[in-house]
Coordinates of C-alpha atoms and ligand atoms in Angstrom, one line a residue:
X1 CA 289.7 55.0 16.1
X2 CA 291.6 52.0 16.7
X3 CA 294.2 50.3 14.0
X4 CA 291.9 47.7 13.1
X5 CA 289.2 49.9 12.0
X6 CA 291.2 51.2 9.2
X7 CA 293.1 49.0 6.8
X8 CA 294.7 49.7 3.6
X9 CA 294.7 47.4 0.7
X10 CA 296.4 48.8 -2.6
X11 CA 295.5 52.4 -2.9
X12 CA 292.2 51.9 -1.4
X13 CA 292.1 53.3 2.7
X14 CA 289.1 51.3 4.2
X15 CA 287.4 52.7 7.5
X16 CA 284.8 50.5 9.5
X17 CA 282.8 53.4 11.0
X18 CA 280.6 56.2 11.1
X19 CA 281.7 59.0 8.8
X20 CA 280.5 62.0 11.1
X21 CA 283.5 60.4 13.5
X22 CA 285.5 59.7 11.2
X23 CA 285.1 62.8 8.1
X24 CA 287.2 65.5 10.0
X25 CA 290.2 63.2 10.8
X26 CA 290.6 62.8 7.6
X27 CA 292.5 65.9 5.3
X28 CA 291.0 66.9 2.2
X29 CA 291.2 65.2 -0.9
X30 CA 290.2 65.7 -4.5
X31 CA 286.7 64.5 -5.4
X32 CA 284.0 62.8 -3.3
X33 CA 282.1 60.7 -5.4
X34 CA 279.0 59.0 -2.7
X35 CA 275.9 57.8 -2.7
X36 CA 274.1 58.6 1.1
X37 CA 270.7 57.0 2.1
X38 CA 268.4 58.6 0.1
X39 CA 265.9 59.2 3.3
X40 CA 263.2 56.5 2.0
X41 CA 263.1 54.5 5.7
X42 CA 259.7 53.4 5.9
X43 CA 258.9 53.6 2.6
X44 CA 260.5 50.6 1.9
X45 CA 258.1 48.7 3.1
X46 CA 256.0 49.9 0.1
X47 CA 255.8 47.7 -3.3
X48 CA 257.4 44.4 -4.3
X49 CA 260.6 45.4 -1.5
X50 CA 258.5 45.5 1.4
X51 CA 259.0 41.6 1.7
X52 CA 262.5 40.9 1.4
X53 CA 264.7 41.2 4.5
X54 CA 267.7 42.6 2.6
X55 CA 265.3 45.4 1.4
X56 CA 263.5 45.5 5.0
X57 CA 266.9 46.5 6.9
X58 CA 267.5 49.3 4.5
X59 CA 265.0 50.9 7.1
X60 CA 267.6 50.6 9.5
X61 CA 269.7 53.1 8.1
X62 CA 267.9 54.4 5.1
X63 CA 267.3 58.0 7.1
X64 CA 268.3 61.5 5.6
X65 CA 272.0 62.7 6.8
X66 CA 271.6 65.8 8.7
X67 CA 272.3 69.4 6.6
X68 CA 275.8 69.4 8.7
X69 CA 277.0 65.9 7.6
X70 CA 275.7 66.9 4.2
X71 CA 278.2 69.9 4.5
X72 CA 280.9 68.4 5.7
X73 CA 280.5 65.4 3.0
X74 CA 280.7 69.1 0.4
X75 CA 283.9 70.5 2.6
X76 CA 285.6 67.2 2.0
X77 CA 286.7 68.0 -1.4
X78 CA 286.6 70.7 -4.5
X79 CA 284.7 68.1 -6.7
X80 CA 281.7 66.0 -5.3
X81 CA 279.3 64.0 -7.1
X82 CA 276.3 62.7 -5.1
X83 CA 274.0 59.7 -6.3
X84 CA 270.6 60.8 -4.9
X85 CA 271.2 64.5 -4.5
X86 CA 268.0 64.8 -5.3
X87 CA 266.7 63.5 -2.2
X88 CA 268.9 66.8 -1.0
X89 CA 268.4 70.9 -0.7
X90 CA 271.8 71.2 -3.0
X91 CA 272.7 74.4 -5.1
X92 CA 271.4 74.4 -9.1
X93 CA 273.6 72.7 -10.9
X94 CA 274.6 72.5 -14.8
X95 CA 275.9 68.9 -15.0
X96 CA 273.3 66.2 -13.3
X97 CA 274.5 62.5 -14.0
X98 CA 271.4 60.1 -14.5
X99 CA 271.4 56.3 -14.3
X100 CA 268.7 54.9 -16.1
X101 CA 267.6 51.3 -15.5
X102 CA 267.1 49.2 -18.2
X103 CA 265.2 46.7 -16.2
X104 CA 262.3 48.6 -14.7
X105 CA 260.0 47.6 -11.5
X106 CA 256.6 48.8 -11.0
X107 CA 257.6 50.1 -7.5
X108 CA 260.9 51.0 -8.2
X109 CA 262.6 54.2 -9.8
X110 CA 262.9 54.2 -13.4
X111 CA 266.3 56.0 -12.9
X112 CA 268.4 57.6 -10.2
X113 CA 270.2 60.7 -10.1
X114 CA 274.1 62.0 -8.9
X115 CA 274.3 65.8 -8.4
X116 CA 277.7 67.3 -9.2
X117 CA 279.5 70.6 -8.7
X118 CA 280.8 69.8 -12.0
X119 CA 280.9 72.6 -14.9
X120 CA 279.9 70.0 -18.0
X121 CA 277.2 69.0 -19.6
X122 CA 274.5 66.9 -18.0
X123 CA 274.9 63.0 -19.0
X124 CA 272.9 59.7 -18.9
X125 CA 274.0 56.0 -18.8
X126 CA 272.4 52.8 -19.3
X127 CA 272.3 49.7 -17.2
X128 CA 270.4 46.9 -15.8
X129 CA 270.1 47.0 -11.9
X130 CA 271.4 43.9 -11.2
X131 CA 273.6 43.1 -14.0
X132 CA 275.9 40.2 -12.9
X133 CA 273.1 38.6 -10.9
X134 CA 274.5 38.8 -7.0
X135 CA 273.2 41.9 -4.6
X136 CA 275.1 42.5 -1.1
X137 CA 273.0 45.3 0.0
X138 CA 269.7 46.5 -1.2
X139 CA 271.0 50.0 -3.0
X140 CA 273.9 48.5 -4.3
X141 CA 274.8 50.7 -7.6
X142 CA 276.5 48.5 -10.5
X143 CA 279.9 48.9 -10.8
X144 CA 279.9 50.0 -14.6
X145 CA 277.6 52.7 -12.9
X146 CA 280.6 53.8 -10.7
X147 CA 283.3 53.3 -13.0
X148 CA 281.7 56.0 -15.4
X149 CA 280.9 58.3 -12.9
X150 CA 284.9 58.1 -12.1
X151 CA 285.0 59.2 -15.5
X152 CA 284.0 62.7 -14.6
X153 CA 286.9 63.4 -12.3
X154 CA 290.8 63.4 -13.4
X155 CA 292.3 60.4 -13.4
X156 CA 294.9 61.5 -10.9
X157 CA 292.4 62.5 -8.1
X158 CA 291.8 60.8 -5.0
X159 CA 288.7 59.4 -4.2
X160 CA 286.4 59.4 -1.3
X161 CA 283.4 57.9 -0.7
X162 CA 281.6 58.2 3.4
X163 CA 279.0 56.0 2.5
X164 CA 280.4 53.1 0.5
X165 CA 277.8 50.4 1.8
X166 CA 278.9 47.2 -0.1
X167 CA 281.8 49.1 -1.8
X168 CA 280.9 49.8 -5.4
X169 CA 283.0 53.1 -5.6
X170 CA 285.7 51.4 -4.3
X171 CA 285.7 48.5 -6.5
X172 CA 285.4 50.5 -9.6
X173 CA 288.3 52.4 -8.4
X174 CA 290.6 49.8 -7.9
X175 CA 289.2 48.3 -11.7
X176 CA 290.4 51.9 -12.8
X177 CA 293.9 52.0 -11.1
X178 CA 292.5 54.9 -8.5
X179 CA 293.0 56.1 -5.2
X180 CA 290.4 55.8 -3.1
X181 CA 289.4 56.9 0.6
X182 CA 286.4 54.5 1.9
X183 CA 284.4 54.5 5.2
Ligands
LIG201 C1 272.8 54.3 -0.6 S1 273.8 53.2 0.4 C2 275.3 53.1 -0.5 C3 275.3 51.9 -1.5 C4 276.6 51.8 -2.2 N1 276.8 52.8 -3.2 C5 276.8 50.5 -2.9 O1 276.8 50.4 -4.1 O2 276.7 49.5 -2.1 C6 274.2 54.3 1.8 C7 275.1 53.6 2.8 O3 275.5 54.5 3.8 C8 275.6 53.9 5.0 N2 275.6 54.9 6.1 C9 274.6 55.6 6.6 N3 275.0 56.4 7.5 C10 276.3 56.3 7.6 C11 277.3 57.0 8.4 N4 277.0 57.9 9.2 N5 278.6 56.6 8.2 C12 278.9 55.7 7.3 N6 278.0 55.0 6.5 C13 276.7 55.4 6.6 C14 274.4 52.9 5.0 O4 274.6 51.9 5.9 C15 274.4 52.4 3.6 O5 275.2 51.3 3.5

């Protein structure tokens, strides 16, 4: 990995790359909050999506990671939350964090879920999908999504995120004061 694929701005560590490269240079850190392709690919053809091109290139990359990335992303760190571990064979888990859309589509889910490792109860939050109007990439989560999911883990904790996309988890960190780790 060259220089220029890996700035840092604040406390926020950027990589341009692909996190199977680029997951075991890095050392471990505290929690991994993430949200991986969910593994939909061609279903997004399907519905009211199927004819936009922002939603049409999600097929491009919307395949499931393979078990190994998916343990490695585990490895990473002692806490993990995991938007669309669903999609995922993950261990039971007590404390399941659910988004629920306030603006519903037909075609779309009515709410997504994050798996933890975490020992708490199981919570639920609110929001509209696109709630300030403007979408750079077609799974983009809102960032009051993100910035109560940070909520879950210590405040002092570094945060990585492998599969930032447009960088919500990154943005709500640096709104909260946070470390984060992006690629
Ligand atoms: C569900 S989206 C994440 C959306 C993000 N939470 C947001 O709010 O924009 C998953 C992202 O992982 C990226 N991705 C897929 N495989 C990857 C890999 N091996 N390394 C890094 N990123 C990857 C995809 O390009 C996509 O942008």
């Amino acid at each position: 990995m060259s220089a220029s694929d890996c700035v840092q701005i604040g406390d926020a560590t950027l990589y341009l790359g692909d996190c199977r490269e680029i997951l075991p240079t890095l050392p471990k850190v505290d929690a991994v909050v993430t949200d991986p392709p969910y593994g939909l690919g061609e279903r997004w053809t399907g519905g009211t999506w199927g004819s936009n091109p922002m939603y049409a290139e999600a097929r491009e990359w919307d395949h499931p990671i393979e078990p190994e990335l998916l343990e490695a992303v585990l490895r990473a760190a002692p806490s993990s939350i995991i938007w669309g571990g669903n999609y995922y064979a993950l261990p039971p888990s007590r404390c399941w964090l659910s988004w629920r859309k306030s603006s519903r589509m037909e075609t779309m889910a009515d709410f997504e879920l994050a798996w933890t490792n975490l020992d708490r109860p199981a919570k639920e939050i609110t929001e509209g999908r696109n709630p300030d109007g403007k979408r750079d990439h077609p799974t983009q989560k809102p960032t009051r999504v993100m910035e109560w999911t940070l909520g879950f883990v210590d405040q002092s904790h570094t945060i990585l995120d492998p599969f930032m996309g447009s960088g919500t988890t990154g943005v709500a960190c640096a709104n909260l004061g946070r470390k984060f780790i992006g690629i």
